[in-house]
mmCIF file of C-alpha atoms and ligand atoms in Angstrom:
data_model
loop_
_atom_site.group_PDB
_atom_site.id
_atom_site.type_symbol
_atom_site.label_atom_id
_atom_site.label_comp_id
_atom_site.label_asym_id
_atom_site.label_seq_id
_atom_site.Cartn_x
_atom_site.Cartn_y
_atom_site.Cartn_z
ATOM 1 C CA MET A 1 9.899 21.121 -5.266
ATOM 2 C CA SER A 2 7.833 20.159 -2.294
ATOM 3 C CA GLY A 3 10.053 17.759 -1.015
ATOM 4 C CA ALA A 4 7.390 15.595 -1.016
ATOM 5 C CA LEU A 5 8.195 11.089 -1.695
ATOM 6 C CA LEU A 6 5.445 11.816 -3.285
ATOM 7 C CA GLU A 7 2.943 13.799 -5.125
ATOM 8 C CA ALA A 8 -0.197 13.405 -7.115
ATOM 9 C CA LYS A 9 -0.825 15.928 -9.361
ATOM 10 C CA GLY A 10 -4.704 16.321 -11.137
ATOM 11 C CA LEU A 11 -5.131 12.355 -11.889
ATOM 12 C CA CYS A 12 -8.041 11.328 -13.931
ATOM 13 C CA LYS A 13 -9.624 8.751 -14.236
ATOM 14 C CA ARG A 14 -13.047 7.906 -16.214
ATOM 15 C CA TYR A 15 -14.743 4.877 -17.391
ATOM 16 C CA GLY A 16 -16.858 5.154 -20.239
ATOM 17 C CA ALA A 17 -19.545 8.348 -18.540
ATOM 18 C CA LEU A 18 -18.054 7.416 -15.007
ATOM 19 C CA VAL A 19 -15.140 9.852 -13.375
ATOM 20 C CA ALA A 20 -13.435 7.767 -10.724
ATOM 21 C CA ASN A 21 -10.808 10.360 -10.126
ATOM 22 C CA ASP A 22 -11.954 13.911 -10.866
ATOM 23 C CA ASN A 23 -8.538 15.460 -10.469
ATOM 24 C CA ILE A 24 -7.274 14.307 -7.083
ATOM 25 C CA SER A 25 -4.083 15.905 -6.278
ATOM 26 C CA LEU A 26 -1.951 14.805 -3.082
ATOM 27 C CA THR A 27 1.275 14.220 -1.382
ATOM 28 C CA VAL A 28 2.708 11.625 0.405
ATOM 29 C CA ALA A 29 5.777 12.883 2.370
ATOM 30 C CA PRO A 30 8.932 10.748 3.910
ATOM 31 C CA GLY A 31 7.799 9.001 6.679
ATOM 32 C CA GLU A 32 3.666 10.116 6.515
ATOM 33 C CA LEU A 33 1.261 8.065 7.215
ATOM 34 C CA HIS A 34 -1.262 9.303 4.880
ATOM 35 C CA ALA A 35 -4.398 7.833 4.654
ATOM 36 C CA ILE A 36 -7.760 8.011 2.739
ATOM 37 C CA ILE A 37 -10.993 6.698 3.535
ATOM 38 C CA GLY A 38 -14.778 7.419 1.474
ATOM 39 C CA PRO A 39 -17.779 4.716 0.710
ATOM 40 C CA ASN A 40 -17.326 2.279 -1.510
ATOM 41 C CA GLY A 41 -17.371 3.374 -5.526
ATOM 42 C CA ALA A 42 -15.331 6.819 -4.407
ATOM 43 C CA GLY A 43 -12.642 5.811 -6.266
ATOM 44 C CA LYS A 44 -9.918 5.068 -3.872
ATOM 45 C CA THR A 45 -8.699 1.594 -5.591
ATOM 46 C CA THR A 46 -8.308 3.419 -8.502
ATOM 47 C CA LEU A 47 -6.256 6.462 -7.283
ATOM 48 C CA ILE A 48 -4.052 4.010 -6.099
ATOM 49 C CA GLY A 49 -3.897 1.385 -8.791
ATOM 50 C CA GLN A 50 -2.906 4.574 -11.078
ATOM 51 C CA LEU A 51 -1.013 4.931 -8.315
ATOM 52 C CA THR A 52 0.745 1.437 -8.486
ATOM 53 C CA GLY A 53 0.891 1.645 -12.570
ATOM 54 C CA GLN A 54 -1.989 -0.841 -13.176
ATOM 55 C CA ILE A 55 -4.007 1.347 -14.099
ATOM 56 C CA ARG A 56 -3.362 5.315 -16.777
ATOM 57 C CA PRO A 57 -4.405 7.554 -15.574
ATOM 58 C CA ASP A 58 -6.806 9.809 -18.761
ATOM 59 C CA GLU A 59 -4.876 12.979 -17.036
ATOM 60 C CA GLY A 60 -2.573 14.323 -14.430
ATOM 61 C CA ARG A 61 0.963 13.134 -13.688
ATOM 62 C CA ILE A 62 2.445 11.017 -10.589
ATOM 63 C CA LEU A 63 5.840 12.462 -8.821
ATOM 64 C CA PHE A 64 7.845 10.279 -7.024
ATOM 65 C CA ARG A 65 10.895 11.510 -5.192
ATOM 66 C CA SER A 66 10.176 15.320 -7.335
ATOM 67 C CA GLU A 67 10.608 12.319 -10.862
ATOM 68 C CA ASP A 68 7.456 12.320 -13.128
ATOM 69 C CA ILE A 69 6.910 8.408 -12.970
ATOM 70 C CA THR A 70 3.326 8.456 -14.763
ATOM 71 C CA ASP A 71 5.093 6.476 -17.911
ATOM 72 C CA ARG A 72 6.689 4.266 -16.309
ATOM 73 C CA GLY A 73 6.015 0.681 -15.480
ATOM 74 C CA MET A 74 4.740 -0.692 -12.722
ATOM 75 C CA PRO A 75 8.501 -3.120 -12.142
ATOM 76 C CA ALA A 76 10.033 0.260 -13.041
ATOM 77 C CA ARG A 77 7.711 2.311 -10.054
ATOM 78 C CA VAL A 78 8.907 -0.714 -7.350
ATOM 79 C CA GLN A 79 12.169 -0.335 -8.726
ATOM 80 C CA PHE A 80 12.008 3.426 -7.936
ATOM 81 C CA GLY A 81 10.989 2.206 -4.175
ATOM 82 C CA LEU A 82 7.446 1.973 -4.075
ATOM 83 C CA SER A 83 5.776 -0.904 -3.300
ATOM 84 C CA ARG A 84 2.268 -1.759 -2.853
ATOM 85 C CA SER A 85 0.603 -4.585 -0.382
ATOM 86 C CA PHE A 86 -2.265 -6.861 0.219
ATOM 87 C CA GLN A 87 -2.984 -8.077 -3.531
ATOM 88 C CA ILE A 88 -3.881 -11.802 -2.268
ATOM 89 C CA SER A 89 -3.020 -12.943 -6.168
ATOM 90 C CA SER A 90 1.260 -12.186 -5.012
ATOM 91 C CA ILE A 91 1.134 -14.856 -3.089
ATOM 92 C CA PHE A 92 2.435 -18.151 -4.774
ATOM 93 C CA PRO A 93 -0.391 -20.400 -2.437
ATOM 94 C CA SER A 94 2.194 -23.653 -2.966
ATOM 95 C CA PHE A 95 5.610 -21.835 -1.839
ATOM 96 C CA ASN A 96 6.058 -21.626 1.912
ATOM 97 C CA ALA A 97 6.176 -18.181 3.723
ATOM 98 C CA GLU A 98 10.348 -18.422 2.981
ATOM 99 C CA CYS A 99 10.141 -19.083 -0.777
ATOM 100 C CA ASN A 100 7.360 -16.516 -0.893
ATOM 101 C CA VAL A 101 9.218 -13.449 0.348
ATOM 102 C CA ALA A 102 13.086 -14.825 -0.907
ATOM 103 C CA LEU A 103 11.585 -13.766 -4.073
ATOM 104 C CA PRO A 104 10.622 -10.450 -4.546
ATOM 105 C CA ILE A 105 14.273 -9.672 -2.497
ATOM 106 C CA GLN A 106 16.120 -11.474 -5.224
ATOM 107 C CA ALA A 107 13.911 -9.508 -8.063
ATOM 108 C CA LYS A 108 14.958 -6.220 -6.149
ATOM 109 C CA ALA A 109 18.767 -7.852 -5.752
ATOM 110 C CA GLY A 110 18.135 -8.481 -9.972
ATOM 111 C CA HIS A 111 21.632 -8.995 -11.992
ATOM 112 C CA SER A 112 23.732 -8.430 -9.181
ATOM 113 C CA PHE A 113 22.784 -12.246 -8.071
ATOM 114 C CA ARG A 114 23.915 -13.443 -12.439
ATOM 115 C CA PHE A 115 27.142 -15.262 -11.516
ATOM 116 C CA TRP A 116 26.220 -17.318 -8.582
ATOM 117 C CA THR A 117 24.289 -20.460 -8.617
ATOM 118 C CA PRO A 118 20.694 -21.056 -7.974
ATOM 119 C CA ALA A 119 21.993 -22.935 -4.909
ATOM 120 C CA VAL A 120 24.120 -20.132 -3.544
ATOM 121 C CA VAL A 121 21.426 -17.268 -4.478
ATOM 122 C CA ILE A 122 19.019 -19.668 -2.696
ATOM 123 C CA GLU A 123 21.106 -19.958 0.461
ATOM 124 C CA SER A 124 21.982 -16.158 0.180
ATOM 125 C CA LEU A 125 18.296 -15.086 -0.262
ATOM 126 C CA ARG A 126 17.705 -16.982 2.783
ATOM 127 C CA GLY A 127 18.866 -15.535 5.984
ATOM 128 C CA PRO A 128 16.994 -12.168 4.712
ATOM 129 C CA ALA A 129 13.911 -13.782 4.319
ATOM 130 C CA ARG A 130 13.809 -14.482 7.207
ATOM 131 C CA GLU A 131 14.945 -11.736 9.457
ATOM 132 C CA LEU A 132 11.557 -10.012 7.149
ATOM 133 C CA LEU A 133 9.513 -13.275 8.504
ATOM 134 C CA GLY A 134 10.211 -12.275 11.995
ATOM 135 C CA ARG A 135 9.658 -8.093 11.921
ATOM 136 C CA VAL A 136 6.116 -9.050 11.261
ATOM 137 C CA GLY A 137 6.148 -11.659 13.085
ATOM 138 C CA LEU A 138 5.773 -15.394 11.471
ATOM 139 C CA GLY A 139 8.857 -15.130 12.544
ATOM 140 C CA GLU A 140 8.049 -19.889 13.310
ATOM 141 C CA ARG A 141 6.233 -19.576 9.994
ATOM 142 C CA GLY A 142 8.723 -19.715 6.829
ATOM 143 C CA ALA A 143 8.011 -23.401 6.144
ATOM 144 C CA THR A 144 4.897 -22.867 5.886
ATOM 145 C CA ARG A 145 3.016 -22.847 3.220
ATOM 146 C CA ALA A 146 0.767 -19.932 2.309
ATOM 147 C CA SER A 147 -1.931 -22.274 1.171
ATOM 148 C CA VAL A 148 -2.318 -22.876 4.650
ATOM 149 C CA MET A 149 -2.143 -20.464 6.259
ATOM 150 C CA ALA A 150 -5.109 -18.580 8.212
ATOM 151 C CA HIS A 151 -6.343 -15.317 6.612
ATOM 152 C CA GLY A 152 -4.062 -12.934 9.102
ATOM 153 C CA GLU A 153 -1.011 -14.647 8.370
ATOM 154 C CA ARG A 154 -0.561 -14.435 4.608
ATOM 155 C CA ARG A 155 -1.320 -10.566 5.269
ATOM 156 C CA GLN A 156 1.765 -10.302 7.103
ATOM 157 C CA LEU A 157 2.903 -12.278 4.370
ATOM 158 C CA GLU A 158 2.044 -9.600 1.999
ATOM 159 C CA VAL A 159 3.002 -6.690 4.058
ATOM 160 C CA ALA A 160 7.214 -8.489 4.335
ATOM 161 C CA MET A 161 7.058 -9.156 0.897
ATOM 162 C CA ALA A 162 5.947 -6.035 -0.263
ATOM 163 C CA LEU A 163 8.635 -4.682 2.243
ATOM 164 C CA ALA A 164 11.809 -6.932 0.360
ATOM 165 C CA SER A 165 12.150 -4.911 -2.134
ATOM 166 C CA GLN A 166 13.533 -1.731 0.467
ATOM 167 C CA PRO A 167 10.469 0.746 -0.004
ATOM 168 C CA SER A 168 10.374 4.183 0.786
ATOM 169 C CA LEU A 169 6.591 3.818 -0.350
ATOM 170 C CA LEU A 170 3.749 1.397 0.143
ATOM 171 C CA LEU A 171 0.437 2.160 -0.852
ATOM 172 C CA LEU A 172 -1.713 -0.154 1.154
ATOM 173 C CA ASP A 173 -4.828 -1.131 0.322
ATOM 174 C CA GLU A 174 -7.604 -2.107 3.242
ATOM 175 C CA PRO A 175 -5.029 -4.203 5.030
ATOM 176 C CA MET A 176 -7.439 -4.919 7.776
ATOM 177 C CA ALA A 177 -10.536 -6.301 4.987
ATOM 178 C CA GLY A 178 -11.537 -10.060 6.594
ATOM 179 C CA LEU A 179 -8.843 -9.388 9.297
ATOM 180 C CA GLY A 180 -10.767 -11.119 12.748
ATOM 181 C CA ALA A 181 -9.942 -8.142 15.746
ATOM 182 C CA GLY A 182 -7.108 -9.604 17.510
ATOM 183 C CA GLU A 183 -5.616 -9.750 14.005
ATOM 184 C CA SER A 184 -6.949 -6.391 13.024
ATOM 185 C CA ALA A 185 -5.179 -5.337 16.534
ATOM 186 C CA ARG A 186 -2.409 -6.851 15.686
ATOM 187 C CA MET A 187 -1.971 -5.526 12.104
ATOM 188 C CA VAL A 188 -2.100 -2.338 13.216
ATOM 189 C CA ALA A 189 0.492 -2.032 16.441
ATOM 190 C CA PHE A 190 2.366 -3.440 13.138
ATOM 191 C CA LEU A 191 1.608 -0.827 10.844
ATOM 192 C CA LYS A 192 2.886 1.425 13.945
ATOM 193 C CA SER A 193 6.213 0.923 14.150
ATOM 194 C CA LEU A 194 6.451 0.811 10.006
ATOM 195 C CA LYS A 195 5.731 4.484 10.832
ATOM 196 C CA GLY A 196 8.027 7.265 10.180
ATOM 197 C CA ARG A 197 10.638 4.489 8.629
ATOM 198 C CA PHE A 198 8.308 4.818 5.690
ATOM 199 C CA GLY A 199 6.164 7.038 3.625
ATOM 200 C CA ILE A 200 2.337 5.611 3.674
ATOM 201 C CA LEU A 201 -0.585 5.737 1.977
ATOM 202 C CA LEU A 202 -2.833 3.429 3.580
ATOM 203 C CA VAL A 203 -7.100 3.111 2.403
ATOM 204 C CA GLU A 204 -9.156 1.519 4.900
ATOM 205 C CA HIS A 205 -12.276 1.365 5.966
ATOM 206 C CA ASP A 206 -11.718 0.962 9.639
ATOM 207 C CA MET A 207 -11.879 4.625 11.042
ATOM 208 C CA ASN A 208 -10.224 3.162 14.354
ATOM 209 C CA ALA A 209 -7.540 1.856 12.152
ATOM 210 C CA VAL A 210 -7.563 5.290 10.482
ATOM 211 C CA PHE A 211 -7.430 7.558 13.563
ATOM 212 C CA ALA A 212 -5.131 5.325 15.150
ATOM 213 C CA LEU A 213 -2.752 5.398 12.526
ATOM 214 C CA ALA A 214 -2.815 8.661 10.589
ATOM 215 C CA ASP A 215 -0.662 11.502 10.496
ATOM 216 C CA ARG A 216 -3.459 12.768 7.834
ATOM 217 C CA ILE A 217 -6.570 11.974 5.958
ATOM 218 C CA SER A 218 -8.186 13.276 2.634
ATOM 219 C CA VAL A 219 -11.484 11.704 2.041
ATOM 220 C CA LEU A 220 -12.421 10.734 -0.819
ATOM 221 C CA ALA A 221 -16.293 10.620 -2.907
ATOM 222 C CA SER A 222 -17.710 10.682 -5.852
ATOM 223 C CA GLY A 223 -14.149 10.493 -6.980
ATOM 224 C CA ARG A 224 -13.200 13.826 -5.218
ATOM 225 C CA VAL A 225 -11.318 15.187 -2.581
ATOM 226 C CA ILE A 226 -13.067 16.764 -0.182
ATOM 227 C CA VAL A 227 -11.624 17.238 2.638
ATOM 228 C CA SER A 228 -8.360 16.477 3.753
ATOM 229 C CA GLY A 229 -6.589 17.748 7.477
ATOM 230 C CA THR A 230 -5.283 16.566 10.610
ATOM 231 C CA PRO A 231 -7.336 13.582 11.897
ATOM 232 C CA GLU A 232 -9.165 16.274 15.607
ATOM 233 C CA GLU A 233 -9.786 17.718 11.555
ATOM 234 C CA ILE A 234 -11.408 15.706 9.749
ATOM 235 C CA ARG A 235 -13.688 14.052 13.098
ATOM 236 C CA SER A 236 -14.965 17.933 13.352
ATOM 237 C CA SER A 237 -15.583 18.174 9.387
ATOM 238 C CA ARG A 238 -18.750 18.631 7.979
ATOM 239 C CA GLU A 239 -18.740 17.428 5.244
ATOM 240 C CA VAL A 240 -17.360 14.160 6.527
ATOM 241 C CA ARG A 241 -20.211 13.880 8.547
ATOM 242 C CA GLU A 242 -22.663 14.449 5.527
ATOM 243 C CA VAL A 243 -20.499 12.080 3.266
ATOM 244 C CA TYR A 244 -21.498 9.319 5.641
ATOM 245 C CA LEU A 245 -24.716 9.288 6.809
ATOM 246 C CA GLY A 246 -26.533 6.232 7.110
ATOM 247 C CA GLU A 247 -23.173 5.022 7.572
ATOM 248 C CA GLU A 248 -21.618 4.012 10.627
ATOM 249 C CA PHE A 249 -18.504 6.862 11.703
ATOM 250 C CA ASP A 250 -18.408 7.709 15.798
ATOM 251 C CA ALA A 251 -14.721 7.955 15.660
HETATM 252 N N1 ADP B 1 -11.952 -1.600 -14.695
HETATM 253 C C1 ADP B 1 -13.166 -0.622 -14.730
HETATM 254 N N2 ADP B 1 -14.652 -0.660 -15.559
HETATM 255 C C2 ADP B 1 -15.697 -0.098 -15.015
HETATM 256 N N3 ADP B 1 -15.698 0.767 -13.653
HETATM 257 C C3 ADP B 1 -15.094 0.411 -12.793
HETATM 258 C C4 ADP B 1 -14.037 -0.450 -12.930
HETATM 259 N N4 ADP B 1 -13.159 0.248 -12.786
HETATM 260 C C5 ADP B 1 -13.754 0.849 -11.261
HETATM 261 N N5 ADP B 1 -14.953 1.328 -11.798
HETATM 262 C C6 ADP B 1 -15.395 1.792 -11.278
HETATM 263 O O1 ADP B 1 -15.297 3.388 -10.725
HETATM 264 C C7 ADP B 1 -15.505 4.108 -9.529
HETATM 265 C C8 ADP B 1 -14.310 3.890 -8.330
HETATM 266 O O2 ADP B 1 -14.211 2.453 -8.193
HETATM 267 P P1 ADP B 1 -13.070 2.084 -6.889
HETATM 268 O O3 ADP B 1 -11.401 3.085 -7.441
HETATM 269 O O4 ADP B 1 -13.248 0.474 -7.086
HETATM 270 O O5 ADP B 1 -13.552 2.846 -5.470
HETATM 271 P P2 ADP B 1 -14.099 2.093 -3.861
HETATM 272 O O6 ADP B 1 -12.191 1.437 -4.581
HETATM 273 O O7 ADP B 1 -13.498 3.333 -2.984
HETATM 274 O O8 ADP B 1 -14.656 1.729 -3.615
HETATM 275 C C9 ADP B 1 -16.982 2.444 -9.249
HETATM 276 O O9 ADP B 1 -18.710 2.989 -9.782
HETATM 277 C C10 ADP B 1 -16.977 0.682 -9.741
HETATM 278 O O10 ADP B 1 -17.997 1.056 -10.159
HETATM 279 MG MG1 MG B 2 -11.652 -0.059 -2.803
#
């Protein structure tokens, strides 16, 4: 019993001859923000996909609160408290922000709503949906259609949708991608405000964000974790500098 919220043990994923994930083991403690960095093609998105249940590992096990969830599908993992954010595709563009957040709230509540009429359900979801929108800084945007929102606002909306399932672990795949400087800074501040309350596994290219937020950083290269340590240890690691040779790395 490790006390970890999430524990990945020896995850492997191959695509033909290509080894996308090669024996990856890592943990996320309750309340910890563990960042995954690594060059393009290192296997970061494949790792997140295996943790959410989107991609089936060839080898290895995934434990959530010490329970083996390797054979569980995505909906079951969400019910357990694991939530992935930043899938643009999860937004319904023609729905307003409030409805987009109400859907995952209802999904989580599931059949507890079965005796109520749709009108009552909608009314009882509205309050929590508004509250979540307020928490991500979209308090004024509830009635706005997702399709007309700015890119940064849609990312905030996705966080609200991820939080709607009341997760204890958030898996975030490049939440800063495509954000302008101001939007990025706001997202960093927001993620900071979530720290401690959720376990967070954060895949991110923005090194400033990673070093500002992470309790622990693991570096992936060619499908393997090559180093794992505190931000200080990663900053001074020779292996990390070698992997990032030719790329800007002066965090
Ligand atoms: N569905 C797939 N089919 C074949 N190769 C894939 C597939 N998904 C990812 N890969 C390959 O696996 C490697 C790791 O990809 P990925 O996990 O997306 O890396 P990262 O997110 O770190 O950029 C890459 O070489 C990529 O081309
Ligand atoms: Mg990726």
